[in-house]
Amino acid sequence: MTHFGDFEPLCHQVPSYPWCNLFYRQLQHHNSSVLQGSSADPVSAPVGVNPECGIPLAGHDGSLANIANIIACALSMIVVAFLIFWTSRRRAAVGRVEFRLFLFFYFLTLPFQLISTGAFLQQGSTALTVITAIHAGLVAATFWTLLGNAIVSTQVVEDGTLSSLVPFYFFVLAFFVATGYIALDVGFTFTSVFGPSDPPADLHSIPLFVLTSIWPGAAAILYFLIMTYVVLGLLNEVRPMWYFLLAAVLFVLSQLDFFLLSKVICRGAAHKIDGSFVATVLETAAVTVLYFAWRSITEDSWEDDMYYPR
């Protein structure tokens, strides 16, 4: 029976689910008998714990690693770099510093996602475990920056000032450090507080599950609700809501693809690729639409020239 906080169903059924790297390391050092099938040999093991379908480690049986998602992450980094540049140019726009930080953290998640799901570092290795833990911290912090942007948009505090930036950066650091530490403890079991899982096969960790699965979804929902209030209630605008709706649809589709269709794609492609690359493309598309949504509700670029003449 599956309980709240169990990663076993996800690590078994969802290809390239990155947080499974932490439990692979944990099992390898505490109860390696749980690792069976494709997970039994770390030299060839795919991302996951006894996954139904997974991409073998690069170089094994002709595997090119998770090549499709590697390319998707690399291209997404280029797109987000341009978004950061364009955001920086809009110097008079409301919430520019906070929105740029959101884009910057999303950008940082991409290379770590590329490595933690790339299937070119050996399962159970120290490097993969540390990179996955950092990835988890960045994801949790990124979703705080998303929610923080919504809070700043209400103008409860003036954007770009110390009263806005100090708590903003504090929670960024808090989410990153807390999630990163918990992830490291799950993988390396420094203490008995966050691991090992009991029973081992359940891959159980409530704190990690909350911070990597519940928190991102909750932050995304709260962001959408707050921005709906800002756009319709405070600004009395309708057109910007179409951007936010489109971004929400793209984000939901990315999650549906990752959790439901990824295994289907993996099987159809004979374990060469999975659906993670589609999820990455859709997530980056959602972030891009959010940029245009933010742009549509802030000052026009001509005001930059008024305040900052060349």
mmCIF file of N, CA, C and O in Angstrom, residues 128-196:
data_model
loop_
_atom_site.group_PDB
_atom_site.id
_atom_site.type_symbol
_atom_site.label_atom_id
_atom_site.label_comp_id
_atom_site.label_asym_id
_atom_site.label_seq_id
_atom_site.Cartn_x
_atom_site.Cartn_y
_atom_site.Cartn_z
ATOM 1 N N LEU A 128 26.581 12.325 -8.901
ATOM 2 C CA LEU A 128 25.180 12.367 -9.307
ATOM 3 C C LEU A 128 24.281 12.693 -8.118
ATOM 4 O O LEU A 128 23.314 13.447 -8.257
ATOM 5 N N THR A 129 24.600 12.158 -6.969
ATOM 6 C CA THR A 129 23.789 12.418 -5.772
ATOM 7 C C THR A 129 23.853 13.885 -5.371
ATOM 8 O O THR A 129 22.825 14.504 -5.072
ATOM 9 N N VAL A 130 25.048 14.461 -5.381
ATOM 10 C CA VAL A 130 25.210 15.874 -5.009
ATOM 11 C C VAL A 130 24.514 16.773 -6.026
ATOM 12 O O VAL A 130 23.804 17.727 -5.647
ATOM 13 N N ILE A 131 24.691 16.498 -7.295
ATOM 14 C CA ILE A 131 24.070 17.311 -8.343
ATOM 15 C C ILE A 131 22.543 17.237 -8.246
ATOM 16 O O ILE A 131 21.850 18.254 -8.402
ATOM 17 N N THR A 132 22.014 16.058 -7.958
ATOM 18 C CA THR A 132 20.566 15.903 -7.810
ATOM 19 C C THR A 132 20.050 16.685 -6.616
ATOM 20 O O THR A 132 18.982 17.306 -6.679
ATOM 21 N N ALA A 133 20.807 16.692 -5.507
ATOM 22 C CA ALA A 133 20.403 17.446 -4.321
ATOM 23 C C ALA A 133 20.393 18.946 -4.607
ATOM 24 O O ALA A 133 19.467 19.661 -4.192
ATOM 25 N N ILE A 134 21.407 19.425 -5.310
ATOM 26 C CA ILE A 134 21.442 20.846 -5.689
ATOM 27 C C ILE A 134 20.273 21.167 -6.614
ATOM 28 O O ILE A 134 19.617 22.214 -6.477
ATOM 29 N N HIS A 135 19.996 20.269 -7.541
ATOM 30 C CA HIS A 135 18.860 20.431 -8.459
ATOM 31 C C HIS A 135 17.560 20.565 -7.664
ATOM 32 O O HIS A 135 16.728 21.449 -7.945
ATOM 33 N N ALA A 136 17.381 19.720 -6.653
ATOM 34 C CA ALA A 136 16.166 19.780 -5.834
ATOM 35 C C ALA A 136 16.053 21.125 -5.139
ATOM 36 O O ALA A 136 14.969 21.737 -5.093
ATOM 37 N N GLY A 137 17.174 21.612 -4.580
ATOM 38 C CA GLY A 137 17.162 22.916 -3.921
ATOM 39 C C GLY A 137 16.818 24.042 -4.876
ATOM 40 O O GLY A 137 16.056 24.960 -4.532
ATOM 41 N N LEU A 138 17.355 23.976 -6.086
ATOM 42 C CA LEU A 138 17.079 25.011 -7.079
ATOM 43 C C LEU A 138 15.620 25.005 -7.512
ATOM 44 O O LEU A 138 15.016 26.069 -7.718
ATOM 45 N N VAL A 139 15.037 23.820 -7.658
ATOM 46 C CA VAL A 139 13.627 23.726 -8.056
ATOM 47 C C VAL A 139 12.730 24.346 -6.987
ATOM 48 O O VAL A 139 11.824 25.137 -7.294
ATOM 49 N N ALA A 140 12.981 24.006 -5.718
ATOM 50 C CA ALA A 140 12.171 24.565 -4.633
ATOM 51 C C ALA A 140 12.318 26.082 -4.577
ATOM 52 O O ALA A 140 11.328 26.810 -4.409
ATOM 53 N N ALA A 141 13.554 26.578 -4.734
ATOM 54 C CA ALA A 141 13.789 28.024 -4.707
ATOM 55 C C ALA A 141 13.148 28.717 -5.907
ATOM 56 O O ALA A 141 12.616 29.826 -5.788
ATOM 57 N N THR A 142 13.175 28.074 -7.065
ATOM 58 C CA THR A 142 12.579 28.652 -8.278
ATOM 59 C C THR A 142 11.092 28.877 -8.103
ATOM 60 O O THR A 142 10.552 29.922 -8.499
ATOM 61 N N PHE A 143 10.410 27.914 -7.493
ATOM 62 C CA PHE A 143 8.967 28.082 -7.313
ATOM 63 C C PHE A 143 8.646 29.132 -6.254
ATOM 64 O O PHE A 143 7.579 29.748 -6.297
ATOM 65 N N TRP A 144 9.571 29.356 -5.302
ATOM 66 C CA TRP A 144 9.370 30.503 -4.409
ATOM 67 C C TRP A 144 9.492 31.803 -5.195
ATOM 68 O O TRP A 144 8.709 32.733 -4.995
ATOM 69 N N THR A 145 10.489 31.913 -6.091
ATOM 70 C CA THR A 145 10.638 33.150 -6.856
ATOM 71 C C THR A 145 9.403 33.399 -7.720
ATOM 72 O O THR A 145 9.023 34.548 -7.943
ATOM 73 N N LEU A 146 8.776 32.317 -8.197
ATOM 74 C CA LEU A 146 7.542 32.462 -8.968
ATOM 75 C C LEU A 146 6.447 33.048 -8.091
ATOM 76 O O LEU A 146 5.811 34.054 -8.447
ATOM 77 N N LEU A 147 6.226 32.430 -6.925
ATOM 78 C CA LEU A 147 5.190 32.918 -6.013
ATOM 79 C C LEU A 147 5.539 34.312 -5.500
ATOM 80 O O LEU A 147 4.656 35.179 -5.380
ATOM 81 N N GLY A 148 6.816 34.561 -5.229
ATOM 82 C CA GLY A 148 7.252 35.875 -4.762
ATOM 83 C C GLY A 148 6.933 36.966 -5.755
ATOM 84 O O GLY A 148 6.577 38.089 -5.375
ATOM 85 N N ASN A 149 7.056 36.647 -7.044
ATOM 86 C CA ASN A 149 6.715 37.624 -8.077
ATOM 87 C C ASN A 149 5.242 37.995 -8.033
ATOM 88 O O ASN A 149 4.880 39.163 -8.248
ATOM 89 N N ALA A 150 4.394 37.022 -7.756
ATOM 90 C CA ALA A 150 2.963 37.317 -7.655
ATOM 91 C C ALA A 150 2.692 38.234 -6.468
ATOM 92 O O ALA A 150 1.909 39.182 -6.569
ATOM 93 N N ILE A 151 3.353 37.955 -5.347
ATOM 94 C CA ILE A 151 3.162 38.781 -4.158
ATOM 95 C C ILE A 151 3.629 40.214 -4.421
ATOM 96 O O ILE A 151 2.958 41.186 -4.053
ATOM 97 N N VAL A 152 4.776 40.364 -5.077
ATOM 98 C CA VAL A 152 5.295 41.696 -5.415
ATOM 99 C C VAL A 152 4.337 42.427 -6.349
ATOM 100 O O VAL A 152 4.165 43.649 -6.254
ATOM 101 N N SER A 153 3.681 41.691 -7.245
ATOM 102 C CA SER A 153 2.757 42.315 -8.210
ATOM 103 C C SER A 153 1.569 42.974 -7.528
ATOM 104 O O SER A 153 0.946 43.881 -8.095
ATOM 105 N N THR A 154 1.231 42.525 -6.321
ATOM 106 C CA THR A 154 0.120 43.157 -5.597
ATOM 107 C C THR A 154 0.522 44.513 -5.039
ATOM 108 O O THR A 154 -0.333 45.267 -4.568
ATOM 109 N N GLN A 155 1.842 44.824 -5.069
ATOM 110 C CA GLN A 155 2.382 46.078 -4.549
ATOM 111 C C GLN A 155 2.114 46.246 -3.051
ATOM 112 O O GLN A 155 1.949 47.367 -2.554
ATOM 113 N N VAL A 156 2.053 45.115 -2.346
ATOM 114 C CA VAL A 156 1.987 45.159 -0.886
ATOM 115 C C VAL A 156 3.215 45.879 -0.356
ATOM 116 O O VAL A 156 3.154 46.644 0.604
ATOM 117 N N VAL A 157 4.353 45.597 -0.977
ATOM 118 C CA VAL A 157 5.580 46.359 -0.739
ATOM 119 C C VAL A 157 6.091 46.822 -2.096
ATOM 120 O O VAL A 157 5.819 46.188 -3.128
ATOM 121 N N GLU A 158 6.824 47.902 -2.112
ATOM 122 C CA GLU A 158 7.318 48.457 -3.374
ATOM 123 C C GLU A 158 8.415 47.556 -3.944
ATOM 124 O O GLU A 158 9.371 47.212 -3.243
ATOM 125 N N ASP A 159 8.274 47.215 -5.206
ATOM 126 C CA ASP A 159 9.241 46.323 -5.832
ATOM 127 C C ASP A 159 10.609 46.983 -5.946
ATOM 128 O O ASP A 159 10.728 48.208 -6.068
ATOM 129 N N GLY A 160 11.651 46.152 -5.896
ATOM 130 C CA GLY A 160 13.009 46.643 -6.074
ATOM 131 C C GLY A 160 13.614 47.328 -4.865
ATOM 132 O O GLY A 160 14.776 47.726 -4.899
ATOM 133 N N THR A 161 12.841 47.468 -3.781
ATOM 134 C CA THR A 161 13.347 48.106 -2.575
ATOM 135 C C THR A 161 13.797 47.041 -1.576
ATOM 136 O O THR A 161 13.505 45.855 -1.739
ATOM 137 N N LEU A 162 14.483 47.482 -0.518
ATOM 138 C CA LEU A 162 14.953 46.529 0.497
ATOM 139 C C LEU A 162 13.791 45.795 1.157
ATOM 140 O O LEU A 162 13.912 44.613 1.480
ATOM 141 N N SER A 163 12.666 46.476 1.347
ATOM 142 C CA SER A 163 11.510 45.829 1.982
ATOM 143 C C SER A 163 10.952 44.706 1.128
ATOM 144 O O SER A 163 10.294 43.789 1.640
ATOM 145 N N SER A 164 11.212 44.754 -0.169
ATOM 146 C CA SER A 164 10.806 43.684 -1.071
ATOM 147 C C SER A 164 11.909 42.644 -1.247
ATOM 148 O O SER A 164 11.657 41.442 -1.164
ATOM 149 N N LEU A 165 13.134 43.108 -1.468
ATOM 150 C CA LEU A 165 14.221 42.205 -1.836
ATOM 151 C C LEU A 165 14.759 41.387 -0.664
ATOM 152 O O LEU A 165 15.148 40.226 -0.853
ATOM 153 N N VAL A 166 14.790 41.968 0.543
ATOM 154 C CA VAL A 166 15.347 41.222 1.691
ATOM 155 C C VAL A 166 14.539 39.962 1.983
ATOM 156 O O VAL A 166 15.107 38.853 2.045
ATOM 157 N N PRO A 167 13.206 40.052 2.169
ATOM 158 C CA PRO A 167 12.451 38.806 2.382
ATOM 159 C C PRO A 167 12.460 37.902 1.151
ATOM 160 O O PRO A 167 12.448 36.670 1.284
ATOM 161 N N PHE A 168 12.491 38.509 -0.032
ATOM 162 C CA PHE A 168 12.525 37.726 -1.271
ATOM 163 C C PHE A 168 13.770 36.844 -1.296
ATOM 164 O O PHE A 168 13.693 35.624 -1.486
ATOM 165 N N TYR A 169 14.939 37.427 -1.071
ATOM 166 C CA TYR A 169 16.192 36.670 -1.082
ATOM 167 C C TYR A 169 16.285 35.721 0.114
ATOM 168 O O TYR A 169 16.870 34.640 -0.003
ATOM 169 N N PHE A 170 15.716 36.123 1.247
ATOM 170 C CA PHE A 170 15.754 35.256 2.426
ATOM 171 C C PHE A 170 15.056 33.931 2.146
ATOM 172 O O PHE A 170 15.582 32.854 2.456
ATOM 173 N N PHE A 171 13.868 33.994 1.563
ATOM 174 C CA PHE A 171 13.127 32.760 1.294
ATOM 175 C C PHE A 171 13.754 31.960 0.154
ATOM 176 O O PHE A 171 13.668 30.724 0.137
ATOM 177 N N VAL A 172 14.373 32.649 -0.802
ATOM 178 C CA VAL A 172 15.125 31.933 -1.841
ATOM 179 C C VAL A 172 16.210 31.083 -1.188
ATOM 180 O O VAL A 172 16.346 29.881 -1.468
ATOM 181 N N LEU A 173 16.977 31.703 -0.310
ATOM 182 C CA LEU A 173 18.061 30.990 0.372
ATOM 183 C C LEU A 173 17.507 29.892 1.272
ATOM 184 O O LEU A 173 18.065 28.779 1.324
ATOM 185 N N ALA A 174 16.413 30.183 1.975
ATOM 186 C CA ALA A 174 15.833 29.205 2.899
ATOM 187 C C ALA A 174 15.360 27.960 2.159
ATOM 188 O O ALA A 174 15.647 26.823 2.581
ATOM 189 N N PHE A 175 14.636 28.147 1.050
ATOM 190 C CA PHE A 175 14.150 26.992 0.288
ATOM 191 C C PHE A 175 15.309 26.207 -0.320
ATOM 192 O O PHE A 175 15.305 24.973 -0.309
ATOM 193 N N PHE A 176 16.305 26.917 -0.830
ATOM 194 C CA PHE A 176 17.442 26.238 -1.451
ATOM 195 C C PHE A 176 18.222 25.416 -0.426
ATOM 196 O O PHE A 176 18.518 24.238 -0.645
ATOM 197 N N VAL A 177 18.544 26.029 0.695
ATOM 198 C CA VAL A 177 19.355 25.348 1.714
ATOM 199 C C VAL A 177 18.581 24.196 2.350
ATOM 200 O O VAL A 177 19.114 23.079 2.490
ATOM 201 N N ALA A 178 17.329 24.443 2.736
ATOM 202 C CA ALA A 178 16.540 23.403 3.404
ATOM 203 C C ALA A 178 16.323 22.196 2.494
ATOM 204 O O ALA A 178 16.555 21.049 2.892
ATOM 205 N N THR A 179 15.902 22.454 1.261
ATOM 206 C CA THR A 179 15.637 21.346 0.337
ATOM 207 C C THR A 179 16.927 20.642 -0.048
ATOM 208 O O THR A 179 16.975 19.401 -0.115
ATOM 209 N N GLY A 180 17.967 21.415 -0.304
ATOM 210 C CA GLY A 180 19.249 20.810 -0.656
ATOM 211 C C GLY A 180 19.796 19.936 0.455
ATOM 212 O O GLY A 180 20.289 18.824 0.202
ATOM 213 N N TYR A 181 19.691 20.411 1.711
ATOM 214 C CA TYR A 181 20.192 19.611 2.834
ATOM 215 C C TYR A 181 19.391 18.321 3.009
ATOM 216 O O TYR A 181 19.950 17.242 3.203
ATOM 217 N N ILE A 182 18.060 18.445 2.943
ATOM 218 C CA ILE A 182 17.214 17.257 3.093
ATOM 219 C C ILE A 182 17.529 16.248 1.993
ATOM 220 O O ILE A 182 17.636 15.033 2.247
ATOM 221 N N ALA A 183 17.684 16.724 0.760
ATOM 222 C CA ALA A 183 18.008 15.834 -0.356
ATOM 223 C C ALA A 183 19.351 15.144 -0.140
ATOM 224 O O ALA A 183 19.501 13.939 -0.393
ATOM 225 N N LEU A 184 20.349 15.895 0.330
ATOM 226 C CA LEU A 184 21.657 15.291 0.614
ATOM 227 C C LEU A 184 21.549 14.248 1.716
ATOM 228 O O LEU A 184 22.177 13.180 1.639
ATOM 229 N N ASP A 185 20.748 14.530 2.739
ATOM 230 C CA ASP A 185 20.601 13.587 3.850
ATOM 231 C C ASP A 185 19.859 12.332 3.413
ATOM 232 O O ASP A 185 20.147 11.226 3.889
ATOM 233 N N VAL A 186 18.899 12.489 2.512
ATOM 234 C CA VAL A 186 18.209 11.317 1.970
ATOM 235 C C VAL A 186 19.184 10.431 1.206
ATOM 236 O O VAL A 186 19.179 9.209 1.335
ATOM 237 N N GLY A 187 20.042 11.055 0.404
ATOM 238 C CA GLY A 187 20.981 10.288 -0.405
ATOM 239 C C GLY A 187 22.121 9.691 0.388
ATOM 240 O O GLY A 187 22.466 8.507 0.226
ATOM 241 N N PHE A 188 22.726 10.491 1.247
ATOM 242 C CA PHE A 188 23.927 10.046 1.968
ATOM 243 C C PHE A 188 23.635 9.552 3.383
ATOM 244 O O PHE A 188 24.523 8.984 4.022
ATOM 245 N N THR A 189 22.406 9.795 3.888
ATOM 246 C CA THR A 189 21.997 9.413 5.246
ATOM 247 C C THR A 189 23.043 9.817 6.280
ATOM 248 O O THR A 189 23.548 8.999 7.052
ATOM 249 N N PHE A 190 23.389 11.111 6.291
ATOM 250 C CA PHE A 190 24.286 11.640 7.316
ATOM 251 C C PHE A 190 23.699 11.401 8.701
ATOM 252 O O PHE A 190 24.405 11.109 9.652
ATOM 253 N N THR A 191 22.367 11.583 8.795
ATOM 254 C CA THR A 191 21.659 11.380 10.052
ATOM 255 C C THR A 191 20.537 10.381 9.811
ATOM 256 O O THR A 191 20.337 9.912 8.681
ATOM 257 N N SER A 192 19.796 10.076 10.844
ATOM 258 C CA SER A 192 18.640 9.182 10.696
ATOM 259 C C SER A 192 17.334 9.962 10.662
ATOM 260 O O SER A 192 16.252 9.382 10.717
ATOM 261 N N VAL A 193 17.438 11.301 10.550
ATOM 262 C CA VAL A 193 16.241 12.147 10.569
ATOM 263 C C VAL A 193 15.452 12.019 9.268
ATOM 264 O O VAL A 193 14.228 11.887 9.267
ATOM 265 N N PHE A 194 16.150 12.049 8.120
ATOM 266 C CA PHE A 194 15.486 12.027 6.812
ATOM 267 C C PHE A 194 15.741 10.719 6.054
ATOM 268 O O PHE A 194 15.463 10.623 4.858
ATOM 269 N N GLY A 195 16.259 9.733 6.691
ATOM 270 C CA GLY A 195 16.519 8.450 6.044
ATOM 271 C C GLY A 195 17.349 7.571 6.942
ATOM 272 O O GLY A 195 17.811 8.008 7.996
ATOM 273 N N PRO A 196 17.523 6.307 6.569
ATOM 274 C CA PRO A 196 16.994 5.686 5.362
ATOM 275 C C PRO A 196 15.500 5.369 5.448
ATOM 276 O O PRO A 196 14.927 5.383 6.530
#
